[in-house]
Amino acid sequence: MATPPPRRRIKFSDLALGQRFYDPISAEYFVKQSESLAAMVSGPGDGRVSDEFEADDIVGIDLN
């Protein structure tokens, strides 16, 4: 099994619009679209369906 990239933990509210991040709950990557929505861009997501996030949700940013 591949080793996951190193990640920094950050609150969803601290992400910039358009920033890509990893959601540890769904184990998928998303791109932030607004202050409460992000689109999945890995796995079954095609970037068109949004998912809701809370401002204080902890997500990850790949350091590579």
Short mmCIF file of N, CA, C and O in Angstrom, two decimals:
data_model
loop_
_atom_site.label_atom_id
_atom_site.label_comp_id
_atom_site.label_asym_id
_atom_site.label_seq_id
_atom_site.Cartn_x
_atom_site.Cartn_y
_atom_site.Cartn_z
N MET A 1 0.83 -1.18 0.00
CA MET A 1 0.00 0.00 0.00
C MET A 1 0.88 1.25 0.00
O MET A 1 1.89 1.31 0.69
N ALA A 2 0.50 2.24 -0.75
CA ALA A 2 1.28 3.48 -0.86
C ALA A 2 1.18 4.31 0.41
O ALA A 2 0.16 4.33 1.08
N THR A 3 2.26 4.97 0.72
CA THR A 3 2.29 5.84 1.89
C THR A 3 1.63 7.16 1.52
O THR A 3 1.97 7.77 0.50
N PRO A 4 0.69 7.65 2.34
CA PRO A 4 0.05 8.93 2.01
C PRO A 4 1.04 10.07 2.13
O PRO A 4 2.00 9.99 2.90
N PRO A 5 0.85 11.13 1.36
CA PRO A 5 1.76 12.27 1.44
C PRO A 5 1.66 12.96 2.80
O PRO A 5 0.61 12.88 3.45
N PRO A 6 2.72 13.63 3.23
CA PRO A 6 2.63 14.37 4.48
C PRO A 6 1.60 15.50 4.33
O PRO A 6 1.53 16.13 3.27
N ARG A 7 0.83 15.71 5.39
CA ARG A 7 -0.24 16.72 5.33
C ARG A 7 -0.19 17.62 6.55
O ARG A 7 0.18 17.18 7.63
N ARG A 8 -0.61 18.85 6.36
CA ARG A 8 -0.78 19.79 7.45
C ARG A 8 -2.26 19.91 7.73
O ARG A 8 -3.07 20.05 6.80
N ARG A 9 -2.63 19.85 9.00
CA ARG A 9 -4.04 19.99 9.39
C ARG A 9 -4.41 21.47 9.41
O ARG A 9 -3.62 22.30 9.84
N ILE A 10 -5.63 21.77 8.93
CA ILE A 10 -6.09 23.15 8.85
C ILE A 10 -7.62 23.15 8.94
O ILE A 10 -8.26 22.17 8.56
N LYS A 11 -8.18 24.24 9.44
CA LYS A 11 -9.63 24.37 9.47
C LYS A 11 -10.14 24.72 8.06
O LYS A 11 -9.48 25.45 7.32
N PHE A 12 -11.31 24.23 7.75
CA PHE A 12 -11.92 24.52 6.44
C PHE A 12 -12.02 26.02 6.22
O PHE A 12 -11.77 26.51 5.11
N SER A 13 -12.36 26.77 7.26
CA SER A 13 -12.51 28.23 7.13
C SER A 13 -11.20 28.92 6.77
O SER A 13 -11.21 30.03 6.23
N ASP A 14 -10.05 28.31 7.04
CA ASP A 14 -8.75 28.92 6.74
C ASP A 14 -8.26 28.63 5.33
O ASP A 14 -7.23 29.17 4.91
N LEU A 15 -8.97 27.80 4.58
CA LEU A 15 -8.61 27.51 3.20
C LEU A 15 -8.98 28.69 2.31
O LEU A 15 -9.99 29.38 2.55
N ALA A 16 -8.22 28.89 1.25
CA ALA A 16 -8.56 29.90 0.25
C ALA A 16 -9.55 29.29 -0.75
O ALA A 16 -9.55 28.07 -0.97
N LEU A 17 -10.39 30.12 -1.34
CA LEU A 17 -11.28 29.63 -2.39
C LEU A 17 -10.44 29.06 -3.52
O LEU A 17 -9.41 29.62 -3.89
N GLY A 18 -10.84 27.91 -4.02
CA GLY A 18 -10.10 27.24 -5.09
C GLY A 18 -8.98 26.34 -4.60
O GLY A 18 -8.35 25.66 -5.41
N GLN A 19 -8.74 26.33 -3.29
CA GLN A 19 -7.65 25.51 -2.75
C GLN A 19 -8.08 24.05 -2.65
O GLN A 19 -9.18 23.73 -2.22
N ARG A 20 -7.18 23.16 -3.03
CA ARG A 20 -7.41 21.71 -2.98
C ARG A 20 -7.05 21.22 -1.59
O ARG A 20 -6.04 21.65 -1.02
N PHE A 21 -7.86 20.30 -1.05
CA PHE A 21 -7.60 19.76 0.28
C PHE A 21 -8.09 18.33 0.37
O PHE A 21 -8.85 17.85 -0.48
N TYR A 22 -7.64 17.64 1.43
CA TYR A 22 -8.00 16.25 1.68
C TYR A 22 -8.97 16.21 2.86
O TYR A 22 -8.71 16.82 3.90
N ASP A 23 -10.07 15.50 2.68
CA ASP A 23 -11.04 15.32 3.76
C ASP A 23 -10.82 13.94 4.38
O ASP A 23 -11.05 12.92 3.71
N PRO A 24 -10.35 13.88 5.63
CA PRO A 24 -10.08 12.57 6.24
C PRO A 24 -11.33 11.74 6.51
O PRO A 24 -11.25 10.52 6.61
N ILE A 25 -12.48 12.36 6.60
CA ILE A 25 -13.74 11.61 6.83
C ILE A 25 -14.11 10.78 5.60
O ILE A 25 -14.41 9.60 5.70
N SER A 26 -14.10 11.42 4.43
CA SER A 26 -14.46 10.70 3.20
C SER A 26 -13.26 10.06 2.52
O SER A 26 -13.43 9.27 1.60
N ALA A 27 -12.04 10.45 2.95
CA ALA A 27 -10.79 9.97 2.35
C ALA A 27 -10.73 10.33 0.86
O ALA A 27 -10.29 9.54 0.03
N GLU A 28 -11.16 11.55 0.54
CA GLU A 28 -11.16 12.05 -0.84
C GLU A 28 -10.63 13.47 -0.87
O GLU A 28 -10.60 14.16 0.15
N TYR A 29 -10.26 13.92 -2.07
CA TYR A 29 -9.81 15.30 -2.26
C TYR A 29 -10.97 16.17 -2.75
O TYR A 29 -11.83 15.71 -3.52
N PHE A 30 -10.95 17.42 -2.30
CA PHE A 30 -11.97 18.41 -2.67
C PHE A 30 -11.29 19.71 -3.04
O PHE A 30 -10.12 19.92 -2.72
N VAL A 31 -12.05 20.61 -3.67
CA VAL A 31 -11.63 21.99 -3.93
C VAL A 31 -12.68 22.89 -3.31
O VAL A 31 -13.88 22.73 -3.56
N LYS A 32 -12.24 23.86 -2.51
CA LYS A 32 -13.15 24.77 -1.83
C LYS A 32 -13.80 25.70 -2.84
O LYS A 32 -13.12 26.35 -3.64
N GLN A 33 -15.14 25.78 -2.80
CA GLN A 33 -15.91 26.61 -3.72
C GLN A 33 -16.49 27.86 -3.06
O GLN A 33 -16.70 28.86 -3.72
N SER A 34 -16.82 27.76 -1.78
CA SER A 34 -17.40 28.89 -1.05
C SER A 34 -17.09 28.69 0.43
O SER A 34 -16.38 27.76 0.79
N GLU A 35 -17.65 29.54 1.26
CA GLU A 35 -17.39 29.44 2.70
C GLU A 35 -17.98 28.18 3.33
O GLU A 35 -17.65 27.84 4.46
N SER A 36 -18.85 27.46 2.61
CA SER A 36 -19.43 26.24 3.17
C SER A 36 -19.49 25.07 2.19
O SER A 36 -19.92 23.98 2.56
N LEU A 37 -19.07 25.26 0.95
CA LEU A 37 -19.16 24.20 -0.06
C LEU A 37 -17.82 23.89 -0.69
O LEU A 37 -16.98 24.78 -0.87
N ALA A 38 -17.65 22.61 -1.05
CA ALA A 38 -16.47 22.16 -1.78
C ALA A 38 -16.89 21.05 -2.74
O ALA A 38 -17.86 20.33 -2.48
N ALA A 39 -16.17 20.91 -3.84
CA ALA A 39 -16.48 19.89 -4.83
C ALA A 39 -15.44 18.78 -4.76
O ALA A 39 -14.23 19.05 -4.72
N MET A 40 -15.90 17.53 -4.76
CA MET A 40 -14.99 16.38 -4.75
C MET A 40 -14.30 16.27 -6.10
O MET A 40 -14.96 16.36 -7.15
N VAL A 41 -12.99 16.10 -6.09
CA VAL A 41 -12.23 16.00 -7.33
C VAL A 41 -11.43 14.70 -7.43
O VAL A 41 -10.61 14.55 -8.32
N SER A 42 -11.67 13.76 -6.53
CA SER A 42 -11.04 12.44 -6.62
C SER A 42 -12.10 11.40 -6.34
O SER A 42 -13.22 11.73 -5.94
N GLY A 43 -11.77 10.15 -6.54
CA GLY A 43 -12.75 9.09 -6.30
C GLY A 43 -13.92 9.22 -7.26
O GLY A 43 -13.73 9.49 -8.43
N PRO A 44 -15.15 9.08 -6.76
CA PRO A 44 -16.32 9.15 -7.63
C PRO A 44 -16.67 10.57 -8.05
O PRO A 44 -17.54 10.78 -8.88
N GLY A 45 -16.02 11.58 -7.49
CA GLY A 45 -16.35 12.97 -7.78
C GLY A 45 -15.81 13.43 -9.11
O GLY A 45 -14.75 13.02 -9.56
N ASP A 46 -16.57 14.32 -9.74
CA ASP A 46 -16.14 14.89 -11.02
C ASP A 46 -16.01 16.40 -10.93
O ASP A 46 -15.87 17.07 -11.93
N GLY A 47 -16.08 16.95 -9.72
CA GLY A 47 -15.95 18.38 -9.54
C GLY A 47 -17.21 19.17 -9.77
O GLY A 47 -17.22 20.38 -9.66
N ARG A 48 -18.32 18.49 -10.08
CA ARG A 48 -19.58 19.20 -10.34
C ARG A 48 -20.56 19.13 -9.19
O ARG A 48 -21.46 19.95 -9.11
N VAL A 49 -20.42 18.15 -8.30
CA VAL A 49 -21.35 18.00 -7.19
C VAL A 49 -20.68 18.52 -5.92
O VAL A 49 -19.60 18.09 -5.56
N SER A 50 -21.35 19.47 -5.27
CA SER A 50 -20.79 20.08 -4.07
C SER A 50 -21.18 19.32 -2.81
O SER A 50 -22.22 18.67 -2.76
N ASP A 51 -20.34 19.44 -1.79
CA ASP A 51 -20.60 18.87 -0.48
C ASP A 51 -20.43 19.99 0.52
O ASP A 51 -19.62 20.90 0.32
N GLU A 52 -21.18 19.93 1.60
CA GLU A 52 -21.15 20.99 2.60
C GLU A 52 -20.12 20.68 3.68
O GLU A 52 -19.98 19.55 4.12
N PHE A 53 -19.40 21.72 4.11
CA PHE A 53 -18.43 21.63 5.19
C PHE A 53 -18.72 22.72 6.21
O PHE A 53 -19.22 23.79 5.86
N GLU A 54 -18.41 22.43 7.46
CA GLU A 54 -18.52 23.42 8.54
C GLU A 54 -17.21 24.20 8.61
O GLU A 54 -16.15 23.67 8.30
N ALA A 55 -17.28 25.44 9.06
CA ALA A 55 -16.10 26.30 9.15
C ALA A 55 -14.99 25.69 10.00
O ALA A 55 -13.81 25.82 9.70
N ASP A 56 -15.36 24.96 11.06
CA ASP A 56 -14.35 24.41 11.96
C ASP A 56 -13.99 22.95 11.66
O ASP A 56 -13.26 22.33 12.43
N ASP A 57 -14.43 22.41 10.53
CA ASP A 57 -14.02 21.06 10.13
C ASP A 57 -12.52 21.05 9.88
O ASP A 57 -11.98 21.96 9.24
N ILE A 58 -11.85 20.02 10.36
CA ILE A 58 -10.40 19.88 10.16
C ILE A 58 -10.17 19.06 8.89
O ILE A 58 -10.69 17.96 8.74
N VAL A 59 -9.38 19.63 7.99
CA VAL A 59 -9.04 18.97 6.71
C VAL A 59 -7.52 18.98 6.59
O VAL A 59 -6.82 19.50 7.45
N GLY A 60 -7.01 18.42 5.51
CA GLY A 60 -5.57 18.35 5.32
C GLY A 60 -5.12 18.97 4.01
O GLY A 60 -5.82 18.91 3.01
N ILE A 61 -3.94 19.57 4.05
CA ILE A 61 -3.31 20.12 2.84
C ILE A 61 -2.02 19.32 2.63
O ILE A 61 -1.18 19.24 3.52
N ASP A 62 -1.87 18.74 1.43
CA ASP A 62 -0.64 18.00 1.12
C ASP A 62 0.55 18.97 1.13
O ASP A 62 0.46 20.08 0.62
N LEU A 63 1.64 18.52 1.71
CA LEU A 63 2.84 19.36 1.80
C LEU A 63 3.76 19.20 0.59
O LEU A 63 4.72 19.94 0.45
N ASN A 64 3.50 18.24 -0.27
CA ASN A 64 4.33 18.04 -1.47
C ASN A 64 3.86 18.89 -2.59
O ASN A 64 2.80 19.17 -2.83
#
